[in-house]
Amino acid sequence: MDPMTVMTAKEAEAVVNVKTSSMVKPAIMAHRQTMFLSNLDLGWLPINNVQRLFFYPQSPFNEYSSLIEGLKKSLSSVLVYFYPLAGRLKMGESGRLEVDCNDEGVEFREASINILFQDLEKDGFRRKPFFPKLVHEVDLSADETYTRPLLLIQFTAFEGGGICIGTTLHHVIADGNSFWHFMTSWAECSRGLPLSKPPQHERTVFKRDNKSTLSISFKAHEIISNGIAGVKIFKFVSDNSQSDHINPCSRRNVEKPNEALEKWVETKRKTEVIYSTFCFTEAMIQELKQRSRASSSFVAVAAQFWRCAMRAREVPQEESVYFSLFGDCRVRVKPPLPPTYFGNCLCIGLAQTTANILISTDISFAADVIQQLINSCTSEDQINYLIDWADSPDRSFVKLFREAGWNYGTNAVSSPRFPLYEIDHGWAKPSDVQTATMNEIGIMFLSCAKDGGKSICVSTCLPQHQMDILNHLLFCSSQ
């Protein structure tokens, strides 16, 4: 468990010096083409980007210059297979965004910071105020000209050795599964290995050109099974009675991404929040599974975190509280997609109850709700309806949450299955991996443990006094 972030005088004075910036292009220029972006891609357009920090000790046999040269060379090689990352967004003739696979490249920035890597190691890589400076400080989601690269890499050298590789990926091009697929493949190229799992870019399964688009609503339905009362699961349903016409997805007359995001995220409180990471050991998880009667480790941990986070945030009893997640649906679309499909293929799940019901009932109640939510959001009809729902110019996941009445909620993102600590470029595995930024109060950011065991780590951000309460509640067996 990480204690709360405390800023020392040295950390407050941390300065990142950007030395050079260049474009890394595919080693073999791909045949120029335009790539279709599915509705499941475009729904992520207003969302902030995927930013990760990989901390590595420096190899005693390599200077920074040789490490950088090797990383650029392997990046150039892997982009031959992941060529959409070297392209740019553009507006198609139909008014729909697409990817121009033009090989313009990935931006690679070289920087240094006046902080000792050893100090981070001694402190267990607890989050520091300067961490956001270790990635490109740009908002790709607010780029109205589509000139920015879809992937940006920052190599930052620490004093006394040690580096950080910071990545910024535009969410419209890939989800978490695809991001980690790319990072694993890049590391393979760095070690001189052939790609074990080349990406698949076929996207015709998502095209609706020859299908009549249904009018879809996102509505809440009461749970009546298993004796659960006072809970609603949001589902996509066909609503042919709606009078509004469904148009092809475009950017015309759409709320600007940064404006939409500000309505979802509690931006005014960002300066007040602190970050903390909690580790649920295998023994803790087994105890939670027994108490909650959960079928999986995720459900058990999520149920405990949801209840404790809502208590820590001191939500009024009559207020609605939500739990949301995004499930990988590659194997559930028709025809099924392979695990190597590169793009976004996530289905949303959203459940609602009241703070009083969630907190006053046993943890098994929260576990039952989350399990039913998983079952609901990953069904084939929900995925198909989601694709049709997103086929409107003013629909995004941000707006969907707002229309559902989101105020107090826990959004579970990422996965403990992702191989964070296997991204080895040839000199070492990461000493630590973190997300550079979190944009939601009380988010539930899941990751695997460093030791490779069955522990699950959960990172979140909250105001100081709420984090203190959460820290007290989370591992109490009575909660």
Short mmCIF file of C-alpha atoms in Angstrom, two decimals:
data_model
loop_
_atom_site.label_atom_id
_atom_site.label_comp_id
_atom_site.label_asym_id
_atom_site.label_seq_id
_atom_site.Cartn_x
_atom_site.Cartn_y
_atom_site.Cartn_z
CA MET A 1 0.00 0.00 0.00
CA ASP A 2 1.45 3.37 -0.95
CA PRO A 3 1.20 6.17 1.62
CA MET A 4 -0.03 9.50 0.42
CA THR A 5 2.06 11.59 -1.92
CA VAL A 6 4.26 14.09 -0.13
CA MET A 7 6.17 16.70 -2.16
CA THR A 8 9.73 17.41 -1.06
CA ALA A 9 11.53 20.63 -1.96
CA LYS A 10 13.66 18.73 -4.49
CA GLU A 11 10.60 17.20 -6.18
CA ALA A 12 8.90 20.59 -6.37
CA GLU A 13 11.93 21.89 -8.25
CA ALA A 14 12.06 18.99 -10.70
CA VAL A 15 12.89 20.26 -14.17
CA VAL A 16 12.51 18.22 -17.35
CA ASN A 17 14.81 19.40 -20.11
CA VAL A 18 13.69 18.33 -23.58
CA LYS A 19 16.80 18.00 -25.74
CA THR A 20 15.57 16.76 -29.12
CA SER A 21 12.40 15.61 -30.83
CA SER A 22 12.25 13.53 -33.99
CA MET A 23 9.88 11.37 -36.02
CA VAL A 24 10.43 7.62 -36.15
CA LYS A 25 8.98 6.12 -39.32
CA PRO A 26 8.38 2.48 -40.30
CA ALA A 27 11.53 0.73 -41.50
CA ILE A 28 9.61 -0.37 -44.58
CA MET A 29 7.19 2.21 -45.90
CA ALA A 30 3.70 0.73 -46.06
CA HIS A 31 1.39 0.99 -49.03
CA ARG A 32 -0.54 4.20 -48.45
CA GLN A 33 -4.13 3.52 -47.50
CA THR A 34 -7.03 4.89 -45.48
CA MET A 35 -8.12 2.88 -42.46
CA PHE A 36 -11.73 2.74 -41.33
CA LEU A 37 -12.40 3.77 -37.72
CA SER A 38 -15.29 1.82 -36.21
CA ASN A 39 -17.96 3.30 -33.99
CA LEU A 40 -16.19 1.61 -31.07
CA ASP A 41 -13.09 3.68 -31.95
CA LEU A 42 -14.87 6.99 -32.46
CA GLY A 43 -16.65 6.75 -29.11
CA TRP A 44 -13.26 7.36 -27.47
CA LEU A 45 -12.48 10.55 -29.37
CA PRO A 46 -13.25 12.94 -26.45
CA ILE A 47 -11.47 10.81 -23.86
CA ASN A 48 -8.01 11.69 -22.61
CA ASN A 49 -5.24 9.52 -23.93
CA VAL A 50 -3.56 6.38 -22.66
CA GLN A 51 -0.39 7.56 -20.88
CA ARG A 52 1.98 5.14 -19.18
CA LEU A 53 5.36 5.46 -17.44
CA PHE A 54 7.94 2.66 -17.60
CA PHE A 55 10.84 3.09 -15.17
CA TYR A 56 14.02 1.16 -15.98
CA PRO A 57 17.44 0.92 -14.35
CA GLN A 58 20.16 1.82 -16.84
CA SER A 59 22.26 -1.04 -18.15
CA PRO A 60 25.89 -0.72 -16.99
CA PHE A 61 26.96 -1.71 -20.50
CA ASN A 62 25.00 0.93 -22.40
CA GLU A 63 25.23 4.69 -22.66
CA TYR A 64 22.03 6.68 -23.07
CA SER A 65 22.88 7.30 -26.73
CA SER A 66 23.05 3.58 -27.51
CA LEU A 67 19.81 2.89 -25.63
CA ILE A 68 18.03 5.61 -27.59
CA GLU A 69 19.46 4.38 -30.89
CA GLY A 70 18.32 0.84 -30.12
CA LEU A 71 14.82 1.94 -29.09
CA LYS A 72 14.37 4.03 -32.24
CA LYS A 73 15.57 1.19 -34.44
CA SER A 74 13.25 -1.37 -32.87
CA LEU A 75 10.36 1.14 -32.92
CA SER A 76 10.93 1.65 -36.62
CA SER A 77 10.83 -2.12 -37.13
CA VAL A 78 7.66 -2.75 -35.14
CA LEU A 79 5.82 0.12 -36.92
CA VAL A 80 6.00 -1.93 -40.12
CA TYR A 81 3.36 -4.17 -38.48
CA PHE A 82 1.58 -1.51 -36.40
CA TYR A 83 1.55 1.00 -39.26
CA PRO A 84 -1.68 2.81 -38.23
CA LEU A 85 0.29 4.29 -35.30
CA ALA A 86 2.55 6.06 -37.81
CA GLY A 87 -0.45 7.65 -39.57
CA ARG A 88 -2.64 10.66 -38.84
CA LEU A 89 -6.33 11.26 -38.34
CA LYS A 90 -8.16 12.96 -41.17
CA MET A 91 -11.72 13.83 -42.05
CA GLY A 92 -13.02 11.66 -44.87
CA GLU A 93 -15.22 12.87 -47.69
CA SER A 94 -18.29 11.51 -45.91
CA GLY A 95 -17.55 13.63 -42.82
CA ARG A 96 -16.33 10.61 -40.87
CA LEU A 97 -12.94 10.47 -39.20
CA GLU A 98 -10.48 7.90 -40.52
CA VAL A 99 -6.77 7.09 -40.29
CA ASP A 100 -4.52 8.20 -43.12
CA CYS A 101 -1.80 5.51 -43.03
CA ASN A 102 0.82 7.83 -44.50
CA ASP A 103 3.92 6.75 -42.52
CA GLU A 104 4.48 10.24 -41.11
CA GLY A 105 5.77 8.57 -37.99
CA VAL A 106 5.74 8.44 -34.20
CA GLU A 107 7.21 11.38 -32.28
CA PHE A 108 10.22 10.42 -30.15
CA ARG A 109 11.37 12.99 -27.60
CA GLU A 110 14.68 12.83 -25.69
CA ALA A 111 14.80 14.52 -22.29
CA SER A 112 16.54 14.61 -18.93
CA ILE A 113 15.42 15.38 -15.39
CA ASN A 114 17.36 16.70 -12.40
CA ILE A 115 16.14 13.91 -10.09
CA LEU A 116 18.09 10.88 -8.87
CA PHE A 117 16.63 7.56 -10.02
CA GLN A 118 17.94 6.00 -6.81
CA ASP A 119 15.68 8.30 -4.79
CA LEU A 120 12.66 6.92 -6.64
CA GLU A 121 13.83 3.37 -5.99
CA LYS A 122 14.33 4.02 -2.28
CA ASP A 123 10.85 5.51 -2.07
CA GLY A 124 9.25 2.54 -3.80
CA PHE A 125 8.36 4.62 -6.86
CA ARG A 126 5.57 6.32 -4.97
CA ARG A 127 3.85 8.81 -7.19
CA LYS A 128 5.57 12.19 -7.50
CA PRO A 129 4.21 15.56 -8.66
CA PHE A 130 6.62 15.58 -11.62
CA PHE A 131 5.39 12.29 -13.11
CA PRO A 132 3.09 14.02 -15.65
CA LYS A 133 6.19 15.77 -17.03
CA LEU A 134 7.60 12.40 -18.08
CA VAL A 135 5.12 12.17 -20.98
CA HIS A 136 4.25 14.64 -23.74
CA GLU A 137 2.13 17.33 -22.11
CA VAL A 138 -0.36 17.60 -24.98
CA ASP A 139 -4.08 16.95 -25.20
CA LEU A 140 -4.47 14.86 -28.33
CA SER A 141 -8.20 14.58 -27.75
CA ALA A 142 -8.55 18.35 -28.26
CA ASP A 143 -6.60 18.38 -31.55
CA GLU A 144 -9.04 19.87 -34.06
CA THR A 145 -6.57 19.86 -36.95
CA TYR A 146 -5.56 16.18 -36.75
CA THR A 147 -1.89 17.04 -37.17
CA ARG A 148 -0.62 15.34 -34.03
CA PRO A 149 1.00 11.89 -34.10
CA LEU A 150 -1.18 9.11 -32.72
CA LEU A 151 1.68 7.85 -30.57
CA LEU A 152 4.31 9.93 -28.74
CA ILE A 153 7.30 8.52 -26.87
CA GLN A 154 9.41 10.38 -24.32
CA PHE A 155 12.77 8.99 -23.18
CA THR A 156 13.78 10.74 -19.94
CA ALA A 157 17.21 10.18 -18.39
CA PHE A 158 17.57 10.56 -14.60
CA GLU A 159 20.61 11.80 -12.79
CA GLY A 160 22.95 8.99 -11.79
CA GLY A 161 21.45 6.52 -14.25
CA GLY A 162 18.00 5.11 -14.83
CA ILE A 163 15.38 6.13 -17.37
CA CYS A 164 11.67 6.51 -17.90
CA ILE A 165 9.93 5.67 -21.16
CA GLY A 166 6.70 7.66 -21.23
CA THR A 167 4.02 6.79 -23.79
CA THR A 168 1.04 8.83 -24.96
CA LEU A 169 -1.40 6.94 -27.18
CA HIS A 170 -4.52 8.43 -28.77
CA HIS A 171 -7.38 6.28 -27.44
CA VAL A 172 -9.25 6.55 -30.74
CA ILE A 173 -6.68 4.22 -32.35
CA ALA A 174 -6.45 1.46 -29.74
CA ASP A 175 -7.74 0.10 -26.43
CA GLY A 176 -5.72 -1.35 -23.56
CA ASN A 177 -5.43 -4.80 -25.12
CA SER A 178 -4.00 -3.33 -28.31
CA PHE A 179 -1.68 -0.97 -26.45
CA TRP A 180 -0.07 -3.80 -24.49
CA HIS A 181 0.09 -5.92 -27.64
CA PHE A 182 2.08 -3.13 -29.26
CA MET A 183 4.37 -2.62 -26.26
CA THR A 184 5.09 -6.36 -26.04
CA SER A 185 5.85 -6.48 -29.77
CA TRP A 186 8.14 -3.43 -29.54
CA ALA A 187 10.08 -5.11 -26.74
CA GLU A 188 10.41 -8.26 -28.85
CA CYS A 189 11.89 -6.22 -31.69
CA SER A 190 14.28 -4.56 -29.25
CA ARG A 191 15.56 -8.00 -28.23
CA GLY A 192 15.98 -9.05 -31.86
CA LEU A 193 13.07 -11.50 -31.79
CA PRO A 194 10.41 -11.97 -34.46
CA LEU A 195 6.91 -10.85 -33.54
CA SER A 196 5.17 -13.66 -31.71
CA LYS A 197 1.72 -12.21 -32.46
CA PRO A 198 1.47 -9.91 -35.51
CA PRO A 199 -1.53 -7.53 -35.29
CA GLN A 200 -4.69 -8.02 -37.33
CA HIS A 201 -6.19 -4.89 -38.90
CA GLU A 202 -9.31 -6.25 -40.62
CA ARG A 203 -12.27 -4.07 -39.59
CA THR A 204 -15.12 -5.06 -41.87
CA VAL A 205 -17.00 -6.70 -38.99
CA PHE A 206 -17.78 -3.21 -37.67
CA LYS A 207 -18.98 -1.65 -40.91
CA ARG A 208 -22.68 -0.86 -41.11
CA ASP A 209 -22.75 0.35 -44.73
CA ASN A 210 -25.19 -2.32 -45.94
CA LYS A 211 -27.27 -2.60 -42.79
CA SER A 212 -30.28 -0.61 -41.65
CA THR A 213 -29.16 1.25 -38.54
CA LEU A 214 -31.48 0.84 -35.59
CA SER A 215 -32.52 3.62 -33.27
CA ILE A 216 -30.91 2.68 -29.96
CA SER A 217 -31.40 4.02 -26.43
CA PHE A 218 -29.34 3.46 -23.28
CA LYS A 219 -31.90 2.69 -20.59
CA ALA A 220 -31.86 1.42 -17.02
CA HIS A 221 -33.62 -1.85 -16.20
CA GLU A 222 -34.38 -3.13 -12.70
CA ILE A 223 -32.63 -6.32 -11.64
CA ILE A 224 -35.19 -8.84 -10.47
CA SER A 225 -33.15 -12.06 -10.52
CA ASN A 226 -31.33 -13.58 -7.53
CA GLY A 227 -33.48 -11.57 -5.15
CA ILE A 228 -31.61 -8.33 -5.88
CA ALA A 229 -33.73 -5.23 -5.37
CA GLY A 230 -32.98 -1.55 -5.73
CA VAL A 231 -30.49 -1.98 -8.56
CA LYS A 232 -30.60 -0.97 -12.20
CA ILE A 233 -28.43 -2.23 -15.03
CA PHE A 234 -28.17 0.07 -18.03
CA LYS A 235 -28.64 -1.65 -21.36
CA PHE A 236 -28.69 -0.66 -25.00
CA VAL A 237 -32.15 -1.39 -26.40
CA SER A 238 -33.81 -0.99 -29.77
CA ASP A 239 -36.20 1.96 -29.68
CA ASN A 240 -37.84 2.31 -33.07
CA SER A 241 -40.31 4.78 -31.68
CA GLN A 242 -37.63 7.43 -31.46
CA SER A 243 -38.12 10.18 -33.99
CA ASP A 244 -34.56 11.37 -34.26
CA HIS A 245 -32.74 10.25 -37.36
CA ILE A 246 -29.50 8.34 -36.99
CA ASN A 247 -26.77 9.85 -39.14
CA PRO A 248 -23.30 8.59 -39.99
CA CYS A 249 -20.78 9.44 -37.30
CA SER A 250 -19.01 12.72 -37.98
CA ARG A 251 -17.53 15.68 -36.14
CA ARG A 252 -19.97 18.27 -37.48
CA ASN A 253 -21.97 20.07 -34.77
CA VAL A 254 -20.42 17.87 -32.09
CA GLU A 255 -19.45 19.20 -28.68
CA LYS A 256 -15.71 19.77 -28.57
CA PRO A 257 -13.88 16.87 -26.87
CA ASN A 258 -12.24 19.00 -24.18
CA GLU A 259 -15.55 20.65 -23.31
CA ALA A 260 -17.28 17.28 -23.04
CA LEU A 261 -14.51 15.90 -20.85
CA GLU A 262 -14.67 18.83 -18.45
CA LYS A 263 -18.32 18.04 -17.76
CA TRP A 264 -17.47 14.47 -16.81
CA VAL A 265 -14.28 14.94 -14.85
CA GLU A 266 -14.10 17.00 -11.67
CA THR A 267 -11.41 19.24 -13.12
CA LYS A 268 -11.67 21.96 -10.47
CA ARG A 269 -10.60 19.50 -7.83
CA LYS A 270 -7.60 18.08 -9.65
CA THR A 271 -5.18 20.25 -7.67
CA GLU A 272 -6.70 19.01 -4.42
CA VAL A 273 -6.45 15.28 -5.05
CA ILE A 274 -3.69 12.88 -4.14
CA TYR A 275 -2.82 9.52 -5.64
CA SER A 276 -2.44 6.21 -3.86
CA THR A 277 -2.00 2.55 -4.79
CA PHE A 278 -3.38 -0.34 -2.75
CA CYS A 279 -2.21 -3.93 -3.18
CA PHE A 280 -4.58 -6.84 -2.55
CA THR A 281 -2.47 -9.93 -1.89
CA GLU A 282 -3.58 -13.40 -2.92
CA ALA A 283 -4.56 -14.16 0.69
CA MET A 284 -6.61 -10.96 0.94
CA ILE A 285 -8.36 -11.75 -2.33
CA GLN A 286 -9.26 -15.27 -1.21
CA GLU A 287 -10.76 -13.86 1.99
CA LEU A 288 -12.76 -11.31 -0.04
CA LYS A 289 -13.98 -14.04 -2.41
CA GLN A 290 -15.23 -16.10 0.51
CA ARG A 291 -17.02 -13.15 2.12
CA SER A 292 -18.55 -11.91 -1.12
CA ARG A 293 -19.15 -15.33 -2.70
CA ALA A 294 -17.62 -13.82 -5.85
CA SER A 295 -16.73 -16.03 -8.78
CA SER A 296 -13.57 -14.12 -9.68
CA SER A 297 -10.82 -12.08 -8.06
CA PHE A 298 -11.86 -9.01 -10.06
CA VAL A 299 -15.45 -9.15 -8.79
CA ALA A 300 -14.32 -9.57 -5.18
CA VAL A 301 -11.82 -6.70 -5.26
CA ALA A 302 -14.17 -4.44 -7.25
CA ALA A 303 -17.03 -5.03 -4.82
CA GLN A 304 -14.84 -4.12 -1.84
CA PHE A 305 -13.40 -1.04 -3.51
CA TRP A 306 -16.79 0.25 -4.73
CA ARG A 307 -18.37 0.06 -1.28
CA CYS A 308 -15.38 1.56 0.53
CA ALA A 309 -14.86 4.33 -2.03
CA MET A 310 -18.48 5.45 -1.76
CA ARG A 311 -18.19 5.49 2.04
CA ALA A 312 -14.93 7.42 1.85
CA ARG A 313 -16.52 10.00 -0.44
CA GLU A 314 -19.30 10.45 2.12
CA VAL A 315 -22.05 10.15 -0.47
CA PRO A 316 -25.49 11.17 0.89
CA GLN A 317 -27.63 8.09 1.52
CA GLU A 318 -30.33 9.00 -0.99
CA GLU A 319 -27.86 9.73 -3.82
CA SER A 320 -27.42 7.33 -6.74
CA VAL A 321 -24.07 5.57 -6.98
CA TYR A 322 -22.71 3.84 -10.06
CA PHE A 323 -20.25 1.17 -11.07
CA SER A 324 -18.95 1.03 -14.62
CA LEU A 325 -16.55 -1.14 -16.54
CA PHE A 326 -15.46 -1.81 -20.11
CA GLY A 327 -15.32 -5.45 -21.21
CA ASP A 328 -13.23 -6.79 -24.07
CA CYS A 329 -15.66 -8.14 -26.66
CA ARG A 330 -13.31 -9.46 -29.36
CA VAL A 331 -14.56 -13.02 -28.99
CA ARG A 332 -18.21 -11.96 -28.80
CA VAL A 333 -18.69 -10.00 -32.01
CA LYS A 334 -19.90 -11.95 -35.05
CA PRO A 335 -17.73 -13.21 -36.58
CA PRO A 336 -15.35 -13.30 -33.61
CA LEU A 337 -12.16 -11.27 -33.75
CA PRO A 338 -8.76 -12.68 -32.78
CA PRO A 339 -7.03 -11.45 -29.60
CA THR A 340 -4.53 -9.71 -31.90
CA TYR A 341 -7.15 -7.39 -33.41
CA PHE A 342 -5.68 -3.87 -33.26
CA GLY A 343 -8.20 -1.17 -32.37
CA ASN A 344 -10.94 -0.55 -29.82
CA CYS A 345 -13.29 -3.41 -29.05
CA LEU A 346 -14.83 -2.67 -25.67
CA CYS A 347 -18.41 -2.84 -24.48
CA ILE A 348 -19.59 -0.59 -21.67
CA GLY A 349 -21.38 -1.76 -18.55
CA LEU A 350 -23.09 0.56 -16.06
CA ALA A 351 -24.99 -0.29 -12.87
CA GLN A 352 -26.87 2.02 -10.50
CA THR A 353 -28.16 1.78 -6.95
CA THR A 354 -28.29 4.15 -3.97
CA ALA A 355 -25.54 4.85 -1.49
CA ASN A 356 -27.71 3.59 1.36
CA ILE A 357 -28.41 0.22 -0.27
CA LEU A 358 -24.81 -0.32 -1.37
CA ILE A 359 -23.22 0.55 1.98
CA SER A 360 -25.81 -0.95 4.35
CA THR A 361 -25.91 -4.37 2.67
CA ASP A 362 -23.35 -7.15 2.74
CA ILE A 363 -20.41 -7.13 0.29
CA SER A 364 -22.04 -10.06 -1.52
CA PHE A 365 -24.69 -7.59 -2.76
CA ALA A 366 -22.07 -5.48 -4.56
CA ALA A 367 -20.43 -8.62 -5.93
CA ASP A 368 -23.76 -9.87 -7.33
CA VAL A 369 -24.40 -6.53 -9.01
CA ILE A 370 -20.96 -6.43 -10.63
CA GLN A 371 -21.23 -10.04 -11.82
CA GLN A 372 -24.62 -9.39 -13.42
CA LEU A 373 -23.21 -6.25 -14.97
CA ILE A 374 -20.38 -8.26 -16.55
CA ASN A 375 -22.82 -10.83 -17.88
CA SER A 376 -25.03 -8.11 -19.32
CA CYS A 377 -22.47 -5.87 -20.98
CA THR A 378 -20.61 -8.70 -22.71
CA SER A 379 -23.65 -10.27 -24.36
CA GLU A 380 -23.72 -10.30 -28.16
CA ASP A 381 -26.85 -8.15 -28.49
CA GLN A 382 -25.35 -5.45 -26.26
CA ILE A 383 -22.25 -5.24 -28.43
CA ASN A 384 -24.29 -4.98 -31.63
CA TYR A 385 -26.59 -2.36 -30.12
CA LEU A 386 -23.59 -0.40 -28.86
CA ILE A 387 -22.16 -0.26 -32.38
CA ASP A 388 -25.48 1.04 -33.70
CA TRP A 389 -25.91 3.47 -30.79
CA ALA A 390 -22.54 5.04 -31.54
CA ASP A 391 -23.57 5.65 -35.16
CA SER A 392 -24.75 9.16 -34.33
CA PRO A 393 -22.70 12.38 -34.59
CA ASP A 394 -23.27 13.51 -31.00
CA ARG A 395 -22.69 10.29 -29.14
CA SER A 396 -19.62 9.50 -27.08
CA PHE A 397 -18.95 7.62 -23.87
CA VAL A 398 -18.60 10.94 -22.05
CA LYS A 399 -22.10 11.99 -23.03
CA LEU A 400 -23.47 8.53 -22.28
CA PHE A 401 -22.26 8.73 -18.68
CA ARG A 402 -23.70 12.19 -18.27
CA GLU A 403 -27.08 11.22 -19.71
CA ALA A 404 -27.20 8.29 -17.28
CA GLY A 405 -26.88 10.80 -14.41
CA TRP A 406 -23.33 9.92 -13.39
CA ASN A 407 -22.21 11.84 -10.31
CA TYR A 408 -20.84 9.46 -7.69
CA GLY A 409 -19.33 6.41 -9.29
CA THR A 410 -16.47 3.96 -9.55
CA ASN A 411 -15.08 3.42 -13.04
CA ALA A 412 -12.97 0.24 -13.27
CA VAL A 413 -10.30 0.59 -15.96
CA SER A 414 -7.27 -1.36 -17.17
CA SER A 415 -6.71 -4.98 -16.11
CA PRO A 416 -4.42 -7.05 -13.86
CA ARG A 417 -3.95 -9.36 -16.87
CA PHE A 418 -1.91 -6.79 -18.80
CA PRO A 419 1.84 -7.63 -18.87
CA LEU A 420 3.17 -4.42 -17.32
CA TYR A 421 6.39 -5.89 -16.04
CA GLU A 422 7.23 -7.99 -19.11
CA ILE A 423 8.16 -5.05 -21.35
CA ASP A 424 11.86 -5.88 -21.58
CA HIS A 425 13.82 -4.01 -24.27
CA GLY A 426 16.93 -6.07 -23.75
CA TRP A 427 18.62 -4.58 -20.70
CA ALA A 428 16.05 -5.11 -17.92
CA LYS A 429 12.40 -5.49 -17.05
CA PRO A 430 10.70 -2.37 -15.67
CA SER A 431 11.38 -1.50 -12.06
CA ASP A 432 7.94 0.09 -11.94
CA VAL A 433 5.04 0.93 -14.28
CA GLN A 434 2.46 3.61 -13.60
CA THR A 435 -0.23 5.65 -15.28
CA ALA A 436 0.93 9.21 -15.86
CA THR A 437 -2.41 10.86 -15.15
CA MET A 438 -5.84 10.04 -13.73
CA ASN A 439 -8.78 12.21 -14.65
CA GLU A 440 -11.57 10.83 -12.49
CA ILE A 441 -12.18 11.21 -8.78
CA GLY A 442 -12.31 7.74 -7.21
CA ILE A 443 -11.26 5.86 -10.35
CA MET A 444 -10.36 2.17 -9.94
CA PHE A 445 -7.22 1.60 -12.00
CA LEU A 446 -6.27 -2.10 -11.89
CA SER A 447 -2.84 -3.58 -12.53
CA CYS A 448 -0.80 -6.68 -11.79
CA ALA A 449 1.77 -6.90 -9.02
CA LYS A 450 5.50 -6.60 -9.65
CA ASP A 451 6.22 -10.09 -8.33
CA GLY A 452 4.14 -11.71 -11.04
CA GLY A 453 1.88 -13.42 -8.53
CA LYS A 454 -1.90 -13.28 -8.18
CA SER A 455 -2.00 -10.01 -6.27
CA ILE A 456 -4.04 -7.13 -7.71
CA CYS A 457 -3.04 -3.49 -7.35
CA VAL A 458 -5.62 -0.69 -7.44
CA SER A 459 -4.66 2.94 -7.96
CA THR A 460 -7.01 5.86 -7.39
CA CYS A 461 -7.11 9.59 -6.71
CA LEU A 462 -9.16 11.37 -4.05
CA PRO A 463 -9.01 14.48 -1.88
CA GLN A 464 -6.72 13.98 1.14
CA HIS A 465 -9.39 13.45 3.80
CA GLN A 466 -11.30 10.97 1.62
CA MET A 467 -8.12 9.03 0.88
CA ASP A 468 -7.45 8.80 4.61
CA ILE A 469 -10.88 7.23 5.12
CA LEU A 470 -10.42 4.84 2.18
CA ASN A 471 -7.01 3.82 3.51
CA HIS A 472 -8.68 2.88 6.80
CA LEU A 473 -11.67 1.06 5.31
CA LEU A 474 -10.27 -0.90 2.40
CA PHE A 475 -8.60 -3.75 4.28
CA CYS A 476 -11.01 -3.98 7.22
CA SER A 477 -12.63 -7.42 7.21
CA SER A 478 -15.81 -5.91 8.64
CA GLN A 479 -16.36 -3.66 5.63
#
